[in-house]
Structures are given as structure tokens and as C-alpha cells.
mmCIF file of C-alpha atoms in Angstrom:
data_model
loop_
_atom_site.group_PDB
_atom_site.id
_atom_site.type_symbol
_atom_site.label_atom_id
_atom_site.label_comp_id
_atom_site.label_asym_id
_atom_site.label_seq_id
_atom_site.Cartn_x
_atom_site.Cartn_y
_atom_site.Cartn_z
ATOM 1 C CA ALA X 120 -11.508 -6.628 -15.944
ATOM 2 C CA VAL X 121 -8.542 -5.539 -13.861
ATOM 3 C CA LEU X 122 -5.233 -5.485 -15.690
ATOM 4 C CA ALA X 123 -2.504 -7.279 -13.711
ATOM 5 C CA PHE X 124 0.311 -5.057 -14.931
ATOM 6 C CA ALA X 125 3.689 -6.633 -15.503
ATOM 7 C CA PHE X 126 5.482 -3.945 -13.546
ATOM 8 C CA LEU X 127 3.539 -4.875 -10.412
ATOM 9 C CA ILE X 128 5.251 -8.250 -10.396
ATOM 10 C CA VAL X 129 7.558 -7.165 -7.600
ATOM 11 C CA LEU X 130 4.516 -6.788 -5.338
ATOM 12 C CA SER X 131 2.837 -10.050 -6.246
ATOM 13 C CA GLY X 132 5.684 -12.469 -6.866
ATOM 14 C CA CYS X 133 8.891 -12.149 -8.753
ATOM 15 C CA GLY X 134 8.369 -14.283 -11.802
ATOM 16 C CA ASP X 135 10.504 -17.006 -13.288
ATOM 17 C CA ASN X 136 13.757 -18.247 -11.879
ATOM 18 C CA LEU X 137 15.944 -15.793 -13.732
ATOM 19 C CA LEU X 138 19.074 -16.839 -11.871
ATOM 20 C CA GLU X 139 18.676 -20.565 -12.242
ATOM 21 C CA GLY X 140 22.044 -22.245 -12.440
ATOM 22 C CA VAL X 141 23.854 -19.909 -10.046
ATOM 23 C CA SER X 142 26.347 -22.221 -8.399
ATOM 24 C CA ASP X 143 28.057 -20.083 -5.755
ATOM 25 C CA ASP X 144 25.676 -20.183 -2.777
ATOM 26 C CA ASP X 145 27.652 -17.391 -1.092
ATOM 27 C CA SER X 146 27.458 -15.002 -4.038
ATOM 28 C CA ASP X 147 25.238 -11.937 -4.048
ATOM 29 C CA ASP X 148 23.383 -13.340 -7.053
ATOM 30 C CA ALA X 149 22.647 -16.553 -5.173
ATOM 31 C CA LYS X 150 21.416 -14.610 -2.149
ATOM 32 C CA MET X 151 19.220 -12.466 -4.378
ATOM 33 C CA GLU X 152 17.761 -15.585 -5.969
ATOM 34 C CA GLU X 153 17.120 -17.133 -2.543
ATOM 35 C CA ALA X 154 15.392 -13.913 -1.476
ATOM 36 C CA ARG X 155 13.273 -13.964 -4.648
ATOM 37 C CA MET X 156 12.241 -17.528 -3.948
ATOM 38 C CA ALA X 157 11.365 -16.604 -0.368
ATOM 39 C CA LEU X 158 9.146 -13.809 -1.697
ATOM 40 C CA ASP X 159 7.422 -16.220 -4.060
ATOM 41 C CA ASP X 160 6.819 -18.531 -1.082
ATOM 42 C CA ALA X 161 5.481 -15.610 1.022
ATOM 43 C CA ASP X 162 8.341 -16.174 3.491
ATOM 44 C CA TYR X 163 8.735 -12.454 3.947
ATOM 45 C CA GLY X 164 10.800 -12.555 7.128
ATOM 46 C CA ARG X 165 13.433 -14.771 5.484
ATOM 47 C CA ALA X 166 13.434 -12.581 2.380
ATOM 48 C CA ALA X 167 13.923 -9.448 4.474
ATOM 49 C CA GLN X 168 16.845 -11.045 6.330
ATOM 50 C CA LEU X 169 18.606 -11.989 3.087
ATOM 51 C CA LEU X 170 17.958 -8.621 1.477
ATOM 52 C CA ASN X 171 19.179 -6.680 4.496
ATOM 53 C CA ASP X 172 22.382 -8.757 4.362
ATOM 54 C CA LEU X 173 22.797 -7.818 0.709
ATOM 55 C CA LEU X 174 22.149 -4.158 1.437
ATOM 56 C CA ASP X 175 24.780 -4.182 4.175
ATOM 57 C CA GLY X 176 27.317 -4.747 1.386
ATOM 58 C CA ASN X 177 25.623 -2.576 -1.236
ATOM 59 C CA PRO X 178 23.186 -0.104 0.342
ATOM 60 C CA THR X 179 22.067 1.362 -2.994
ATOM 61 C CA ASP X 180 21.223 -1.870 -4.841
ATOM 62 C CA PRO X 181 17.859 -0.972 -6.453
ATOM 63 C CA GLN X 182 16.674 -4.543 -6.897
ATOM 64 C CA ALA X 183 17.394 -5.419 -3.279
ATOM 65 C CA LEU X 184 15.612 -2.274 -2.109
ATOM 66 C CA ALA X 185 12.589 -2.995 -4.320
ATOM 67 C CA TYR X 186 12.409 -6.598 -3.124
ATOM 68 C CA LEU X 187 12.816 -5.501 0.498
ATOM 69 C CA SER X 188 9.946 -3.058 -0.024
ATOM 70 C CA HIS X 189 7.853 -5.992 -1.237
ATOM 71 C CA ALA X 190 8.881 -8.115 1.760
ATOM 72 C CA CYS X 191 7.824 -5.361 4.167
ATOM 73 C CA ALA X 192 4.534 -4.917 2.307
ATOM 74 C CA GLY X 193 3.997 -8.671 2.523
ATOM 75 C CA MET X 194 4.545 -8.590 6.277
ATOM 76 C CA ALA X 195 1.787 -5.963 6.406
ATOM 77 C CA GLY X 196 -0.489 -8.395 4.566
ATOM 78 C CA LEU X 197 -0.502 -6.512 1.262
ATOM 79 C CA ASP X 198 -0.954 -8.869 -1.679
ATOM 80 C CA THR X 199 -1.371 -7.102 -5.004
ATOM 81 C CA LEU X 200 -3.163 -9.983 -6.705
ATOM 82 C CA ASP X 201 -5.728 -10.016 -3.885
ATOM 83 C CA LEU X 202 -6.053 -6.249 -4.233
ATOM 84 C CA LEU X 203 -6.696 -6.528 -7.968
ATOM 85 C CA THR X 204 -9.278 -9.261 -7.444
ATOM 86 C CA ILE X 205 -11.145 -7.311 -4.765
ATOM 87 C CA ILE X 206 -11.090 -4.130 -6.862
ATOM 88 C CA ASP X 207 -12.644 -6.070 -9.715
ATOM 89 C CA GLU X 208 -15.401 -7.391 -7.424
ATOM 90 C CA LEU X 209 -16.091 -3.943 -5.956
ATOM 91 C CA ASP X 210 -16.287 -2.400 -9.429
ATOM 92 C CA GLU X 211 -18.834 -5.008 -10.491
ATOM 93 C CA ASN X 212 -20.963 -3.967 -7.507
ATOM 94 C CA GLY X 213 -20.712 -0.236 -8.233
ATOM 95 C CA ARG X 214 -18.329 0.498 -5.362
ATOM 96 C CA SER X 215 -15.248 1.742 -7.182
ATOM 97 C CA GLY X 216 -12.650 3.367 -4.940
ATOM 98 C CA SER X 217 -14.167 2.004 -1.731
ATOM 99 C CA ILE X 218 -11.985 1.720 1.360
ATOM 100 C CA ASP X 219 -13.090 -1.920 1.317
ATOM 101 C CA MET X 220 -10.377 -2.601 -1.271
ATOM 102 C CA VAL X 221 -7.757 -2.185 1.458
ATOM 103 C CA GLY X 222 -9.732 -3.489 4.430
ATOM 104 C CA LEU X 223 -10.503 -6.766 2.670
ATOM 105 C CA VAL X 224 -6.806 -7.233 1.789
ATOM 106 C CA LEU X 225 -5.082 -6.146 5.003
ATOM 107 C CA GLY X 226 -7.862 -7.404 7.277
ATOM 108 C CA ASP X 227 -9.564 -10.755 7.488
ATOM 109 C CA GLU X 228 -12.346 -11.871 5.125
ATOM 110 C CA GLU X 229 -14.722 -9.417 6.833
ATOM 111 C CA GLY X 230 -12.205 -6.574 6.817
ATOM 112 C CA ASP X 231 -11.490 -6.810 10.558
ATOM 113 C CA VAL X 232 -8.073 -5.583 11.727
ATOM 114 C CA ALA X 233 -7.048 -6.015 15.368
ATOM 115 C CA ALA X 234 -5.921 -2.904 17.223
ATOM 116 C CA GLY X 235 -2.358 -4.155 17.611
ATOM 117 C CA GLU X 236 -2.252 -5.157 13.966
ATOM 118 C CA VAL X 237 -3.064 -1.611 12.871
ATOM 119 C CA ILE X 238 0.174 -0.424 14.461
ATOM 120 C CA ASP X 239 2.206 -3.357 13.126
ATOM 121 C CA LYS X 240 0.830 -3.003 9.612
ATOM 122 C CA LEU X 241 1.553 0.711 9.581
ATOM 123 C CA ASP X 242 5.122 0.032 10.713
ATOM 124 C CA HIS X 243 5.632 -2.496 7.901
ATOM 125 C CA LEU X 244 4.077 -0.172 5.323
ATOM 126 C CA ASN X 245 6.296 2.671 6.517
ATOM 127 C CA ASP X 246 9.324 0.402 6.059
ATOM 128 C CA ALA X 247 8.118 -0.659 2.600
ATOM 129 C CA ILE X 248 7.766 2.971 1.544
ATOM 130 C CA ASP X 249 11.084 4.006 3.099
ATOM 131 C CA ASN X 250 12.946 1.288 1.181
ATOM 132 C CA LEU X 251 11.267 2.168 -2.098
ATOM 133 C CA GLU X 252 11.913 5.867 -1.615
ATOM 134 C CA GLN X 253 15.572 5.104 -1.010
ATOM 135 C CA ILE X 254 15.710 4.079 -4.671
ATOM 136 C CA GLU X 255 14.330 7.487 -5.636
ATOM 137 C CA ALA X 256 16.833 9.221 -3.372
ATOM 138 C CA ASN X 257 19.714 7.283 -4.921
ATOM 139 C CA ASN X 258 18.620 7.675 -8.556
ATOM 140 C CA GLY X 259 16.951 11.085 -8.451
ATOM 141 C CA SER X 260 13.565 9.815 -9.631
ATOM 142 C CA PHE X 261 11.246 6.821 -9.786
ATOM 143 C CA THR X 262 10.675 4.700 -12.849
ATOM 144 C CA ASP X 263 7.054 4.355 -13.933
ATOM 145 C CA ASP X 264 6.747 0.912 -12.355
ATOM 146 C CA GLN X 265 8.151 2.259 -9.095
ATOM 147 C CA LYS X 266 5.623 5.109 -9.178
ATOM 148 C CA VAL X 267 2.824 2.552 -9.421
ATOM 149 C CA GLN X 268 4.356 0.421 -6.676
ATOM 150 C CA ARG X 269 4.565 3.538 -4.493
ATOM 151 C CA GLY X 270 0.925 4.316 -5.291
ATOM 152 C CA VAL X 271 -0.215 0.861 -4.188
ATOM 153 C CA LEU X 272 1.651 1.290 -0.915
ATOM 154 C CA ALA X 273 0.175 4.782 -0.533
ATOM 155 C CA VAL X 274 -3.419 3.601 -0.834
ATOM 156 C CA ALA X 275 -2.736 0.901 1.760
ATOM 157 C CA ARG X 276 -1.077 3.297 4.194
ATOM 158 C CA ILE X 277 -3.784 5.946 3.809
ATOM 159 C CA ALA X 278 -6.417 3.391 4.774
ATOM 160 C CA MET X 279 -4.420 2.217 7.780
ATOM 161 C CA VAL X 280 -3.864 5.805 8.946
ATOM 162 C CA ILE X 281 -7.628 6.332 8.724
ATOM 163 C CA ALA X 282 -8.090 3.157 10.777
ATOM 164 C CA GLU X 283 -5.674 4.438 13.422
ATOM 165 C CA VAL X 284 -7.426 7.825 13.581
ATOM 166 C CA ILE X 285 -10.860 6.211 13.899
ATOM 167 C CA MET X 286 -9.667 3.877 16.649
ATOM 168 C CA ALA X 287 -8.275 6.878 18.535
ATOM 169 C CA ASP X 288 -11.581 8.696 18.065
ATOM 170 C CA GLN X 289 -13.607 5.693 19.244
ATOM 171 C CA GLY X 290 -11.451 4.992 22.293
ATOM 172 C CA SER X 291 -10.219 1.550 23.218
ATOM 173 C CA GLY X 292 -11.331 -1.299 21.021
ATOM 174 C CA ASP X 293 -10.161 -4.737 20.087
ATOM 175 C CA SER X 294 -10.467 -4.274 16.342
ATOM 176 C CA ILE X 295 -11.846 -2.174 13.530
ATOM 177 C CA ARG X 296 -13.810 -3.371 10.507
ATOM 178 C CA LEU X 297 -12.190 -1.376 7.730
ATOM 179 C CA THR X 298 -15.107 -1.400 5.317
ATOM 180 C CA GLU X 299 -17.847 1.106 4.583
ATOM 181 C CA ALA X 300 -20.360 -1.070 6.405
ATOM 182 C CA GLY X 301 -18.016 -1.522 9.345
ATOM 183 C CA LEU X 302 -17.387 2.206 9.705
ATOM 184 C CA GLU X 303 -21.071 3.011 9.326
ATOM 185 C CA ALA X 304 -21.734 0.828 12.367
ATOM 186 C CA LEU X 305 -19.412 3.045 14.425
ATOM 187 C CA TYR X 306 -21.019 6.407 13.673
ATOM 188 C CA SER X 307 -24.543 7.754 13.781
ATOM 189 C CA GLY X 308 -23.400 11.173 12.584
ATOM 190 C CA SER X 309 -20.341 13.092 11.459
ATOM 191 C CA PRO X 310 -17.090 12.214 13.252
ATOM 192 C CA ASP X 311 -14.983 14.685 15.201
ATOM 193 C CA PHE X 312 -11.264 13.914 14.818
ATOM 194 C CA GLU X 313 -9.963 16.935 16.715
ATOM 195 C CA GLY X 314 -7.036 15.701 18.808
ATOM 196 C CA ASP X 315 -6.905 12.345 17.008
ATOM 197 C CA VAL X 316 -4.852 13.360 13.965
ATOM 198 C CA SER X 317 -1.139 13.828 14.575
ATOM 199 C CA THR X 318 1.369 15.829 12.558
ATOM 200 C CA ALA X 319 2.905 12.512 11.483
ATOM 201 C CA HIS X 320 -0.501 11.382 10.200
ATOM 202 C CA GLN X 321 -0.916 14.526 8.128
ATOM 203 C CA GLU X 322 2.622 14.336 6.743
ATOM 204 C CA SER X 323 2.214 10.725 5.615
ATOM 205 C CA LEU X 324 -1.215 11.466 4.138
ATOM 206 C CA ALA X 325 0.221 14.371 2.144
ATOM 207 C CA ASP X 326 3.070 12.203 0.813
ATOM 208 C CA ASP X 327 0.675 9.386 -0.028
ATOM 209 C CA ILE X 328 -1.877 11.573 -1.808
ATOM 210 C CA GLU X 329 0.919 12.859 -4.029
ATOM 211 C CA ALA X 330 2.067 9.273 -4.664
ATOM 212 C CA VAL X 331 -1.446 8.159 -5.627
ATOM 213 C CA GLN X 332 -1.763 11.090 -8.018
ATOM 214 C CA ALA X 333 1.561 10.179 -9.642
ATOM 215 C CA ALA X 334 0.551 6.519 -9.967
ATOM 216 C CA VAL X 335 -2.756 7.459 -11.607
ATOM 217 C CA LEU X 336 -0.917 9.538 -14.217
ATOM 218 C CA VAL X 337 1.273 6.554 -15.100
ATOM 219 C CA LEU X 338 -1.663 4.157 -15.184
ATOM 220 C CA ASP X 339 -3.693 6.487 -17.383
ATOM 221 C CA GLU X 340 -0.912 6.433 -19.973
ATOM 222 C CA ILE X 341 -1.382 2.674 -20.345
ATOM 223 C CA GLY X 342 -4.765 3.129 -21.964
ATOM 224 C CA SER X 343 -8.386 2.199 -21.431
ATOM 225 C CA ASP X 344 -9.891 -0.640 -19.390
ATOM 226 C CA ASN X 345 -7.753 0.464 -16.481
ATOM 227 C CA ASP X 346 -9.725 -0.315 -13.343
ATOM 228 C CA LEU X 347 -6.761 0.199 -11.025
ATOM 229 C CA SER X 348 -6.358 3.803 -12.184
ATOM 230 C CA GLU X 349 -10.081 4.496 -11.879
ATOM 231 C CA ASP X 350 -10.326 3.075 -8.373
ATOM 232 C CA PHE X 351 -7.210 4.826 -7.125
ATOM 233 C CA GLN X 352 -8.410 8.106 -8.613
ATOM 234 C CA GLN X 353 -11.861 7.748 -7.047
ATOM 235 C CA PHE X 354 -10.328 6.892 -3.665
ATOM 236 C CA GLU X 355 -8.028 9.915 -3.853
ATOM 237 C CA GLN X 356 -10.733 12.337 -4.993
ATOM 238 C CA ASP X 357 -13.153 11.240 -2.274
ATOM 239 C CA LEU X 358 -10.495 11.979 0.325
ATOM 240 C CA ASN X 359 -9.001 15.010 -1.399
ATOM 241 C CA PRO X 360 -11.795 16.899 -3.224
ATOM 242 C CA ASP X 361 -9.805 20.129 -3.587
ATOM 243 C CA ASP X 362 -7.085 18.199 -5.483
ATOM 244 C CA ASN X 363 -4.146 19.561 -3.500
ATOM 245 C CA THR X 364 -1.650 17.512 -1.494
ATOM 246 C CA ILE X 365 -2.738 18.485 2.016
ATOM 247 C CA ILE X 366 -5.360 16.443 3.852
ATOM 248 C CA SER X 367 -6.891 18.510 6.626
ATOM 249 C CA ILE X 368 -8.692 17.174 9.670
ATOM 250 C CA GLU X 369 -11.895 18.551 8.165
ATOM 251 C CA GLU X 370 -11.310 16.580 4.951
ATOM 252 C CA LEU X 371 -10.733 13.387 6.953
ATOM 253 C CA GLU X 372 -13.950 14.015 8.857
ATOM 254 C CA ALA X 373 -15.846 14.718 5.629
ATOM 255 C CA TYR X 374 -14.440 11.560 4.014
ATOM 256 C CA VAL X 375 -15.578 9.300 6.827
ATOM 257 C CA ALA X 376 -18.900 11.146 7.088
ATOM 258 C CA GLY X 377 -19.434 10.486 3.408
ATOM 259 C CA LEU X 378 -18.776 6.778 3.918
ATOM 260 C CA VAL X 379 -21.214 6.480 6.789
ATOM 261 C CA GLY X 380 -23.872 8.859 5.461
ATOM 262 C CA GLY X 381 -23.261 11.424 8.155
#
């Protein structure tokens, strides 16, 4: 079964009321607690507002940055507990590392994501990653839990970049079904992404592949029965068979062709 790791708590809810009893409603601690409660209630917009206010006074506060990263991920629709549940179901059906693990979290129950939502979700994921990476910039490195958090965000953003590329390749469309079955319905042969992959796409893919690799290393140190590590590693290797940190247009084409049997 999937292990719901304690250090992923910032992506799936923030735990007990650690600041219970704070009496000064105007204090930073009280604002942090209100933001934590908003995250627990999935009120991500309110949480982001409170956390941005805190960061105005202390731009390097690591907890505020981590929570703001979670709020942005939440606005993209990323729920780690849902991700863990779906990964478990996919593993039971022999589909480890499938793109379905993201499509069924960020999309609806069928994995459908509207065209406009692809852009919005990418924007929120970019913000989530930017806030988390600010912690690394301030401290010089990530902690292990932050590496895993960054890996979760990376897998989500990779899938949404692929969705954006496919929608550009297919022309105008109202939505995309971000599952293997949904993509197979779009292609009868190998895709041709020439002109559909921007420099920004390739830069984010390179950063995210490296982040997934780093997360897998951390997860592997935890021990056996680690489905999250196995699925992330399979996802990364399917997309990046030469094991470097550059995803070429040809590799993107080969990845999608492999999904659809082209």
C-alpha cells in the first residue's frame, strides 16, 4: 500500500492545531495559524492572502513559503492524499507510473481538463514551485521533505506541460482527457510536436526531471514498500530513457507514442 509520508503533510493538510491558544489575533503566529486552518479547509485563496501578508513582513520565512506553495498547489487542484490513493489503484491494475495519476487528480473523475484550466493550473503550479524554490535559494539547499514536495509538484507540472503541448499539436479544443486512454483517442500514430514545444516548456521539463530524480533518491532511502518512489521513477524513466536532465522534442514524441501505441 502507498505510504502517506509524514513530511508530505504540508501538501495534504497541516496537522493538529499547534498554535492553539494564541491570543493576539494580529500577531504573525495568529496569522500563520489562521492560514494553516484555511489550508485544512481547502480555502486556498484565503490562505494565500494571509501568507502573502506574512511574507511582506518576512520574505524569507520558510514555513510561510512552504504553506504558500501548498496553497498554490491546492488552487491547481493538487491534493496529495488523492494522488496517493490513485497511485495505489493504478499499481493494483498494473499501471504504475501512468500519466493517469496526475490527470485523475488535476482533472475531473474522467481526467478531463478544460483548455483554460490547463493554463491556470500551470500558472498555479509555477507559483507553487517558485515559492518552494525560494526556500532553497534562501537556505542553500532543500531538506529531504522539501525535495519530496518539489518532486510531487514536478510530476504534476510535467503532466500539465504535456497536456499543453498536446493541445497545441491538436489545434483548438475545449478540453483534454489526461489519461492514457484519453490520449490514445487523439492519435492513430506517432505525434509530431515540432513547433509545439517552447523553450520555456523544455526548461521547466529539465528542472522537473531533476526534481523527480532527487525526490526518488530521498524516497528510496525510506525503505521498501515505497509505491510513490516506484511510480515517480517509472514516470520519469518513461519520459527520460537516457537518464539525463534534458527532455528533447523527440523524447516527448516517443513518450506520447508509447502511451498511445504509436
